[in-house]
């Protein structure tokens, strides 16, 4: 008799797989920020447009990252949850550093029209 049970496709559950997924999400947010900063959305105050692009990129990163993390935690068995969480935690280190550097740059820009 044939086995007709539906099987889920295997999901990456290792530390490296979740680190890669997390870094991909952060890279997508960086690309969104780069595109929005090139569009020059601001009027005469350059920091306002860059801050808006930065805020949107961070929101995209946190929302997409949260959704993918929840999905990854839902798909794994209890023993490998540490690998999922560790992979995502390690992926946030360069994101936090990049966010801090970009915020320092945005705060250094002069405000208002000159």
PDB file of C-alpha atoms in Angstrom:
ATOM      1  CA  UNK A   1       0.000   0.000   0.000  1.00  0.00           C
ATOM      2  CA  UNK A   2       1.243   3.465  -0.829  1.00  0.00           C
ATOM      3  CA  UNK A   3       1.923   6.018   1.866  1.00  0.00           C
ATOM      4  CA  UNK A   4      -0.223   9.081   1.153  1.00  0.00           C
ATOM      5  CA  UNK A   5       0.546  11.105   4.249  1.00  0.00           C
ATOM      6  CA  UNK A   6       1.474  14.708   3.690  1.00  0.00           C
ATOM      7  CA  UNK A   7       4.979  15.544   4.754  1.00  0.00           C
ATOM      8  CA  UNK A   8       6.254  18.981   5.640  1.00  0.00           C
ATOM      9  CA  UNK A   9       9.354  20.092   3.833  1.00  0.00           C
ATOM     10  CA  UNK A  10      12.312  20.047   6.161  1.00  0.00           C
ATOM     11  CA  UNK A  11      13.144  23.384   7.708  1.00  0.00           C
ATOM     12  CA  UNK A  12      16.653  24.537   8.529  1.00  0.00           C
ATOM     13  CA  UNK A  13      17.040  24.200  12.276  1.00  0.00           C
ATOM     14  CA  UNK A  14      20.752  24.619  12.952  1.00  0.00           C
ATOM     15  CA  UNK A  15      22.611  27.561  14.358  1.00  0.00           C
ATOM     16  CA  UNK A  16      24.209  28.416  11.015  1.00  0.00           C
ATOM     17  CA  UNK A  17      20.897  28.202   9.144  1.00  0.00           C
ATOM     18  CA  UNK A  18      19.143  30.590  11.516  1.00  0.00           C
ATOM     19  CA  UNK A  19      22.140  32.908  11.559  1.00  0.00           C
ATOM     20  CA  UNK A  20      21.953  33.045   7.766  1.00  0.00           C
ATOM     21  CA  UNK A  21      18.212  33.722   7.811  1.00  0.00           C
ATOM     22  CA  UNK A  22      18.637  36.447  10.428  1.00  0.00           C
ATOM     23  CA  UNK A  23      21.468  38.105   8.513  1.00  0.00           C
ATOM     24  CA  UNK A  24      19.370  37.986   5.335  1.00  0.00           C
ATOM     25  CA  UNK A  25      16.574  39.870   7.082  1.00  0.00           C
ATOM     26  CA  UNK A  26      19.035  42.496   8.326  1.00  0.00           C
ATOM     27  CA  UNK A  27      20.563  42.790   4.869  1.00  0.00           C
ATOM     28  CA  UNK A  28      17.103  43.391   3.414  1.00  0.00           C
ATOM     29  CA  UNK A  29      16.567  46.192   5.939  1.00  0.00           C
ATOM     30  CA  UNK A  30      19.931  47.716   4.987  1.00  0.00           C
ATOM     31  CA  UNK A  31      18.968  47.630   1.302  1.00  0.00           C
ATOM     32  CA  UNK A  32      15.643  49.332   2.100  1.00  0.00           C
ATOM     33  CA  UNK A  33      17.519  52.051   4.009  1.00  0.00           C
ATOM     34  CA  UNK A  34      20.026  52.492   1.173  1.00  0.00           C
ATOM     35  CA  UNK A  35      17.295  52.818  -1.446  1.00  0.00           C
ATOM     36  CA  UNK A  36      15.305  55.291   0.646  1.00  0.00           C
ATOM     37  CA  UNK A  37      18.399  57.371   1.360  1.00  0.00           C
ATOM     38  CA  UNK A  38      19.182  57.531  -2.362  1.00  0.00           C
ATOM     39  CA  UNK A  39      15.653  58.720  -3.168  1.00  0.00           C
ATOM     40  CA  UNK A  40      16.201  61.934  -1.169  1.00  0.00           C
ATOM     41  CA  UNK A  41      12.775  62.021   0.448  1.00  0.00           C
ATOM     42  CA  UNK A  42      13.593  65.107   2.485  1.00  0.00           C
ATOM     43  CA  UNK A  43      12.924  68.716   1.677  1.00  0.00           C
ATOM     44  CA  UNK A  44      15.683  71.005   2.832  1.00  0.00           C
ATOM     45  CA  UNK A  45      16.391  69.077   6.045  1.00  0.00           C
ATOM     46  CA  UNK A  46      18.494  66.075   5.055  1.00  0.00           C
ATOM     47  CA  UNK A  47      18.348  64.376   8.450  1.00  0.00           C
ATOM     48  CA  UNK A  48      14.531  64.104   8.400  1.00  0.00           C
ATOM     49  CA  UNK A  49      14.439  62.003   5.227  1.00  0.00           C
ATOM     50  CA  UNK A  50      17.300  59.794   6.375  1.00  0.00           C
ATOM     51  CA  UNK A  51      15.686  59.324   9.788  1.00  0.00           C
ATOM     52  CA  UNK A  52      12.402  58.343   8.132  1.00  0.00           C
ATOM     53  CA  UNK A  53      14.200  55.781   5.962  1.00  0.00           C
ATOM     54  CA  UNK A  54      16.074  54.468   9.006  1.00  0.00           C
ATOM     55  CA  UNK A  55      12.851  54.127  10.986  1.00  0.00           C
ATOM     56  CA  UNK A  56      11.136  52.269   8.165  1.00  0.00           C
ATOM     57  CA  UNK A  57      14.111  49.924   7.724  1.00  0.00           C
ATOM     58  CA  UNK A  58      14.190  49.133  11.459  1.00  0.00           C
ATOM     59  CA  UNK A  59      10.438  48.472  11.503  1.00  0.00           C
ATOM     60  CA  UNK A  60      10.705  46.151   8.512  1.00  0.00           C
ATOM     61  CA  UNK A  61      13.622  44.356  10.139  1.00  0.00           C
ATOM     62  CA  UNK A  62      11.909  43.866  13.486  1.00  0.00           C
ATOM     63  CA  UNK A  63       8.543  42.834  12.041  1.00  0.00           C
ATOM     64  CA  UNK A  64       9.928  40.428   9.445  1.00  0.00           C
ATOM     65  CA  UNK A  65      12.484  39.091  11.916  1.00  0.00           C
ATOM     66  CA  UNK A  66       9.823  38.519  14.554  1.00  0.00           C
ATOM     67  CA  UNK A  67       7.561  36.687  12.147  1.00  0.00           C
ATOM     68  CA  UNK A  68      10.353  34.460  10.827  1.00  0.00           C
ATOM     69  CA  UNK A  69      11.640  33.754  14.338  1.00  0.00           C
ATOM     70  CA  UNK A  70       8.172  32.745  15.512  1.00  0.00           C
ATOM     71  CA  UNK A  71       7.786  30.473  12.488  1.00  0.00           C
ATOM     72  CA  UNK A  72      11.202  28.902  13.104  1.00  0.00           C
ATOM     73  CA  UNK A  73      10.439  28.293  16.774  1.00  0.00           C
ATOM     74  CA  UNK A  74       7.112  26.749  15.861  1.00  0.00           C
ATOM     75  CA  UNK A  75       8.658  24.273  13.424  1.00  0.00           C
ATOM     76  CA  UNK A  76      11.401  22.883  15.652  1.00  0.00           C
ATOM     77  CA  UNK A  77      11.259  20.298  18.366  1.00  0.00           C
ATOM     78  CA  UNK A  78      12.074  21.282  21.934  1.00  0.00           C
ATOM     79  CA  UNK A  79      15.736  20.239  21.872  1.00  0.00           C
ATOM     80  CA  UNK A  80      16.886  22.449  19.026  1.00  0.00           C
ATOM     81  CA  UNK A  81      15.184  25.674  20.071  1.00  0.00           C
ATOM     82  CA  UNK A  82      18.471  26.872  21.528  1.00  0.00           C
ATOM     83  CA  UNK A  83      20.036  26.753  18.046  1.00  0.00           C
ATOM     84  CA  UNK A  84      17.248  28.876  16.594  1.00  0.00           C
ATOM     85  CA  UNK A  85      17.478  31.445  19.372  1.00  0.00           C
ATOM     86  CA  UNK A  86      21.277  31.504  19.353  1.00  0.00           C
ATOM     87  CA  UNK A  87      21.400  31.981  15.582  1.00  0.00           C
ATOM     88  CA  UNK A  88      19.016  34.901  15.717  1.00  0.00           C
ATOM     89  CA  UNK A  89      20.760  36.424  18.743  1.00  0.00           C
ATOM     90  CA  UNK A  90      24.139  36.319  17.000  1.00  0.00           C
ATOM     91  CA  UNK A  91      22.632  37.863  13.874  1.00  0.00           C
ATOM     92  CA  UNK A  92      21.430  40.866  15.887  1.00  0.00           C
ATOM     93  CA  UNK A  93      24.957  41.840  16.977  1.00  0.00           C
ATOM     94  CA  UNK A  94      26.033  43.406  13.640  1.00  0.00           C
ATOM     95  CA  UNK A  95      22.537  44.865  13.206  1.00  0.00           C
ATOM     96  CA  UNK A  96      22.726  46.692  16.540  1.00  0.00           C
ATOM     97  CA  UNK A  97      26.216  47.977  15.724  1.00  0.00           C
ATOM     98  CA  UNK A  98      25.089  49.225  12.297  1.00  0.00           C
ATOM     99  CA  UNK A  99      21.986  50.842  13.808  1.00  0.00           C
ATOM    100  CA  UNK A 100      24.086  52.636  16.424  1.00  0.00           C
ATOM    101  CA  UNK A 101      26.560  53.910  13.820  1.00  0.00           C
ATOM    102  CA  UNK A 102      23.777  55.143  11.536  1.00  0.00           C
ATOM    103  CA  UNK A 103      21.995  56.877  14.421  1.00  0.00           C
ATOM    104  CA  UNK A 104      25.221  58.619  15.414  1.00  0.00           C
ATOM    105  CA  UNK A 105      25.595  59.812  11.815  1.00  0.00           C
ATOM    106  CA  UNK A 106      21.979  61.015  11.641  1.00  0.00           C
ATOM    107  CA  UNK A 107      22.377  62.930  14.884  1.00  0.00           C
ATOM    108  CA  UNK A 108      25.496  64.641  13.570  1.00  0.00           C
ATOM    109  CA  UNK A 109      23.726  66.135  10.542  1.00  0.00           C
ATOM    110  CA  UNK A 110      22.745  69.800  10.799  1.00  0.00           C
ATOM    111  CA  UNK A 111      19.050  70.510  11.145  1.00  0.00           C
ATOM    112  CA  UNK A 112      16.951  72.920   9.151  1.00  0.00           C
ATOM    113  CA  UNK A 113      17.426  74.841   5.916  1.00  0.00           C
ATOM    114  CA  UNK A 114      20.668  76.721   5.444  1.00  0.00           C
TER     115      UNK A 114
END
